[in-house]
PDB file of C-alpha atoms in Angstrom:
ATOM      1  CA  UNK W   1      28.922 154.129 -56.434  1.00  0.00           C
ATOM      2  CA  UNK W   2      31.479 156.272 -54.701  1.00  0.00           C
ATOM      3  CA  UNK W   3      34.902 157.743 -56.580  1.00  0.00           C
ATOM      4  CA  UNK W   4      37.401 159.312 -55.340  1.00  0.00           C
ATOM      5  CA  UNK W   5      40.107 161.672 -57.481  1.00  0.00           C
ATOM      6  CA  UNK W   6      43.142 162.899 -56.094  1.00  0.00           C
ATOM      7  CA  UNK W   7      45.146 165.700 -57.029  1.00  0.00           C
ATOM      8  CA  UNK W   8      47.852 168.398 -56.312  1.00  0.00           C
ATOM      9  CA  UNK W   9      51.008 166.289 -56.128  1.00  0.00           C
ATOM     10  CA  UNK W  10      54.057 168.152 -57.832  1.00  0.00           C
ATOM     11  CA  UNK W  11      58.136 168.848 -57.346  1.00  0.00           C
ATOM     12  CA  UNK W  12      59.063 171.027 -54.521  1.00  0.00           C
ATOM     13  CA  UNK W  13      61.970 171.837 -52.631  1.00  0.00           C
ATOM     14  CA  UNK W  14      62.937 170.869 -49.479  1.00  0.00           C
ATOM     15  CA  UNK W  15      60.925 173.262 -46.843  1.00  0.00           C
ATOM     16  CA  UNK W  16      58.390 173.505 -49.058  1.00  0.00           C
ATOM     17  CA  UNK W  17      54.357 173.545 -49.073  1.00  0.00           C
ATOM     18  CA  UNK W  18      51.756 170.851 -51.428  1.00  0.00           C
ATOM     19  CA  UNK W  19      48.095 171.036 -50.892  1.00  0.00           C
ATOM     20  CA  UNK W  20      46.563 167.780 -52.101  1.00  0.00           C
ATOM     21  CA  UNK W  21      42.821 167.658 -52.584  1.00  0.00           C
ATOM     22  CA  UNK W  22      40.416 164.285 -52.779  1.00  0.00           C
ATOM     23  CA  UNK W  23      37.776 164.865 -54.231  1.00  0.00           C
ATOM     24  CA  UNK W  24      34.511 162.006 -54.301  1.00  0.00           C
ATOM     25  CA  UNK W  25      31.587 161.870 -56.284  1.00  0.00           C
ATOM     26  CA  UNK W  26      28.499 159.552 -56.459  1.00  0.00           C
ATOM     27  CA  UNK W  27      27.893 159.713 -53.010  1.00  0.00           C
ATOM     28  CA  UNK W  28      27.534 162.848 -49.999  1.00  0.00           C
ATOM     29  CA  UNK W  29      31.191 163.252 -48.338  1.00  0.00           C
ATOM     30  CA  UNK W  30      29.757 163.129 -45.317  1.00  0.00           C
ATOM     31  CA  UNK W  31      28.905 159.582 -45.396  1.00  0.00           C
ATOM     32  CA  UNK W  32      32.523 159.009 -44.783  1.00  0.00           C
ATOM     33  CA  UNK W  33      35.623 159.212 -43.389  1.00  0.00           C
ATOM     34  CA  UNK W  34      38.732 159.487 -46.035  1.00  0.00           C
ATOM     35  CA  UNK W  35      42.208 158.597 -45.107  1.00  0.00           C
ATOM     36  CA  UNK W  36      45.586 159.631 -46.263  1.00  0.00           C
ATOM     37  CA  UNK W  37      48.359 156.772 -47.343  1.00  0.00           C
ATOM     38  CA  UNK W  38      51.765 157.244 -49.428  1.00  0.00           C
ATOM     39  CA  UNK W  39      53.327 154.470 -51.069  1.00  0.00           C
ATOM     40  CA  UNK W  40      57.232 154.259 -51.672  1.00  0.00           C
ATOM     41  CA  UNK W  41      59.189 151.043 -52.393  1.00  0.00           C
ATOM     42  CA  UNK W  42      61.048 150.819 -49.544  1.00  0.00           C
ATOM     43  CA  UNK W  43      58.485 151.219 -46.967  1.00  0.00           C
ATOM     44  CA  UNK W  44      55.437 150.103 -48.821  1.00  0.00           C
ATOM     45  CA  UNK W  45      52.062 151.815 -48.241  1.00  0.00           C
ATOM     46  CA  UNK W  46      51.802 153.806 -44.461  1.00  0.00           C
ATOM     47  CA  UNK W  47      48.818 155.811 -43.393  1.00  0.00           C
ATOM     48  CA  UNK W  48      49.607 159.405 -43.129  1.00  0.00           C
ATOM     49  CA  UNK W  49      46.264 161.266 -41.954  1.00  0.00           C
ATOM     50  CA  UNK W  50      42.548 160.615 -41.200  1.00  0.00           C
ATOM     51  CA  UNK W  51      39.538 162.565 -40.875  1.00  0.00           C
ATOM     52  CA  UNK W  52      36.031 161.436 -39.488  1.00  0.00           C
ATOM     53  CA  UNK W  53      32.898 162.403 -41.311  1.00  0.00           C
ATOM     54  CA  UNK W  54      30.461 163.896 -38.310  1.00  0.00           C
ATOM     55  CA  UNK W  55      32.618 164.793 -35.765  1.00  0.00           C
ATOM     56  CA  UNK W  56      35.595 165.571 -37.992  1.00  0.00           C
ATOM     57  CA  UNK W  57      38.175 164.038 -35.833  1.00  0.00           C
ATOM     58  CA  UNK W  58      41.743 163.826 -36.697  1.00  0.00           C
ATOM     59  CA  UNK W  59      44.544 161.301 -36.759  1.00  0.00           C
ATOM     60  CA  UNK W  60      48.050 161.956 -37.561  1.00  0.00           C
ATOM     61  CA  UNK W  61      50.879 159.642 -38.038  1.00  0.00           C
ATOM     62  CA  UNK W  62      54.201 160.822 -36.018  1.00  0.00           C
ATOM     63  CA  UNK W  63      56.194 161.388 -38.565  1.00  0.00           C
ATOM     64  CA  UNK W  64      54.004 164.265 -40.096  1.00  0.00           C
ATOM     65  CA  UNK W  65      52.348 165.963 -36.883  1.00  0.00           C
ATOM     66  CA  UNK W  66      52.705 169.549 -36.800  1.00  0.00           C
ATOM     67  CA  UNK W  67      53.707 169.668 -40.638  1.00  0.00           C
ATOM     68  CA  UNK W  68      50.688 168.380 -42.474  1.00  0.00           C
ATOM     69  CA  UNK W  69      47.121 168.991 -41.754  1.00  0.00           C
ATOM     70  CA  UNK W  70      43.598 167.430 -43.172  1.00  0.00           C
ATOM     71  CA  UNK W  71      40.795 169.324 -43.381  1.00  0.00           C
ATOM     72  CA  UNK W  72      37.319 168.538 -45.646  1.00  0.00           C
ATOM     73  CA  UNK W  73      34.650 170.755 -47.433  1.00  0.00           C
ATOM     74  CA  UNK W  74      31.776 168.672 -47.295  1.00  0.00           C
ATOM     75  CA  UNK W  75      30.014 171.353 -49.726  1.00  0.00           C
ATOM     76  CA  UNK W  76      32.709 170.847 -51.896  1.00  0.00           C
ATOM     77  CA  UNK W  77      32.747 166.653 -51.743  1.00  0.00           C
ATOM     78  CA  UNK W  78      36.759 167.167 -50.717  1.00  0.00           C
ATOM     79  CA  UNK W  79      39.313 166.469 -48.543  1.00  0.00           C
ATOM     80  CA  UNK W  80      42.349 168.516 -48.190  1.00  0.00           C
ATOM     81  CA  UNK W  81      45.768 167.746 -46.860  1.00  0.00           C
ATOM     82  CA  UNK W  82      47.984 170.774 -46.492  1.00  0.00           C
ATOM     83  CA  UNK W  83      51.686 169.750 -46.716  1.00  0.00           C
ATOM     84  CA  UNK W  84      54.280 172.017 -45.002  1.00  0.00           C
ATOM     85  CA  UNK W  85      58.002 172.139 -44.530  1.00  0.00           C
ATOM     86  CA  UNK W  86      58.209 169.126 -46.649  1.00  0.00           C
ATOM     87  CA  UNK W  87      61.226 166.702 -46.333  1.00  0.00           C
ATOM     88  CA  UNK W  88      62.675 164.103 -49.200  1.00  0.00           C
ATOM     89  CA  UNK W  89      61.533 161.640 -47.239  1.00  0.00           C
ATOM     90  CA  UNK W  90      57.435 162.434 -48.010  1.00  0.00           C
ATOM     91  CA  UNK W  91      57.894 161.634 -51.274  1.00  0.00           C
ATOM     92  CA  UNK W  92      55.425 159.385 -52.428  1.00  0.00           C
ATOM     93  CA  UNK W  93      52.683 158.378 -54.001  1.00  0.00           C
ATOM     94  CA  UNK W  94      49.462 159.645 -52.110  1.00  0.00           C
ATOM     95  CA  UNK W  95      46.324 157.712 -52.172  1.00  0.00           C
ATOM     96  CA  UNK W  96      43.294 158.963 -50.457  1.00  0.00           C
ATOM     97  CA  UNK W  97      40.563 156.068 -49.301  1.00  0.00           C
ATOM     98  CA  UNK W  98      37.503 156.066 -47.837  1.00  0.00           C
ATOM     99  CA  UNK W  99      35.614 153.866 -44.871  1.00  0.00           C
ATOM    100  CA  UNK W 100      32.129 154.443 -43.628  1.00  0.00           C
ATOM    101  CA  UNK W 101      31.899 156.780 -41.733  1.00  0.00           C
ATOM    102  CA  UNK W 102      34.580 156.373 -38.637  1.00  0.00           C
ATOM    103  CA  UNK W 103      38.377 156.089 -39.079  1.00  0.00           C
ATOM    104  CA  UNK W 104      38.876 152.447 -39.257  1.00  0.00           C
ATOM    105  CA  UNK W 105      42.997 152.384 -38.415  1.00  0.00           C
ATOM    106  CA  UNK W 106      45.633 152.849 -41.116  1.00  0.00           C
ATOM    107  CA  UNK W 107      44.799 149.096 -42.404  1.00  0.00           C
ATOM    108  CA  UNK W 108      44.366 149.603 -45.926  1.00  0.00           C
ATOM    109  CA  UNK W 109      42.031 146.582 -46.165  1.00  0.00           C
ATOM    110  CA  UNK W 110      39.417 148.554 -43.567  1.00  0.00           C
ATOM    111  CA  UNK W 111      39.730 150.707 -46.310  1.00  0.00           C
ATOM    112  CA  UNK W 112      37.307 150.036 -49.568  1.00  0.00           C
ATOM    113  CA  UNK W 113      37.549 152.901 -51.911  1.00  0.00           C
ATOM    114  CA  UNK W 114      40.538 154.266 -53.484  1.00  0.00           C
ATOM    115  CA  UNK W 115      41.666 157.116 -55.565  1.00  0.00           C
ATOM    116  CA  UNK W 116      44.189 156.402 -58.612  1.00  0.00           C
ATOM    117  CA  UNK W 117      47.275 158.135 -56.576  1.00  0.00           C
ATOM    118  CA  UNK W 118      49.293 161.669 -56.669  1.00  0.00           C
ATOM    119  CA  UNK W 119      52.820 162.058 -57.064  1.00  0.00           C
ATOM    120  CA  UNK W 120      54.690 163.591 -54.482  1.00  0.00           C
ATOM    121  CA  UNK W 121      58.323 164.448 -54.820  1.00  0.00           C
ATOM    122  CA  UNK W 122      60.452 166.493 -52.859  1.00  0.00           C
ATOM    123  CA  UNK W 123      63.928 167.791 -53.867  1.00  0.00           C
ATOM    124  CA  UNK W 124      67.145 168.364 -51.435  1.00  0.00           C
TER     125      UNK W 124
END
C-alpha cells in the first residue's frame, strides 16, 4: 500500500528559501498525482500546489505563484516543493497527499493518502 513521508520543514527568516521533499513508497510515483496542503488554526487546511503524474501539470494557489514551485523525480519516488522568499504567513504545517493519477482539486477528501506533516515556520 502506498506511504508517503514528508520532510524539510525548518525556521527561516523572512525572504528566505525551504525545499520540502515527499517522498512515497510501496507503489511507482508515477501512478499518481501528489498535492501540497498547509494547515494553520486560523485558516484550517488550504491546498498550496499540485502536480500530475504523466503529463506533469501544475497548479498553484494565488497566494504562492511565482514564489514556490513543485517539481517530482519519479526515479527518486519524490516530490519537491521549492519555497522562496518566504513570508510569516506560510507557516504551517505541510502535508503532501496523493490521488490517482490526475489532480483532483484542493478537496482534501479527493485526496486518499497522506503524509504525517512538516513544520514550517517563518520568522519576521
Amino acid at each position: 500500500q502506498l506511504q508517503l513521508v514528508e520532510s524539510g520543514g525548518g525556521l527561516v527568516q523572512s525572504g528566505g528559501s525551504l525545499r520540502l521533499s515527499c517522498t512515497i513508497s510501496g507503489e511507482p510515483l508515477t501512478h499518481y498525482a501528489i498535492g501540497w496542503f498547509r494547515q494553520t488554526p486560523g485558516k484550517g487546511r488550504e491546498g498550496v500546489s499540485c502536480v500530475s503524474s504523466a503529463e506533469e501539470t501544475t497548479y498553484y494557489a494565488d497566494s504562492v505563484k511565482g514564489r514556490l514551485t513543485i517539481s517530482r523525480d519519479n526515479g527518486k519516488n519524490t516530490v519537491f516543493l521549492q519555497m522562496n522568499n518566504l513570508k510569516p504567513e506560510d507557516t504551517a504545517v505541510y502535508y503532501c497527499a496523493a490521488s490517482y493519477y490526475y489532480c483532483s482539486g484542493y478537496s482534501p477528501s479527493s485526496y486518499p493518502y497522506w503524509g504525517q506533516g512538516t513544520q514550517v515556520t517563518v520568522s519576521s
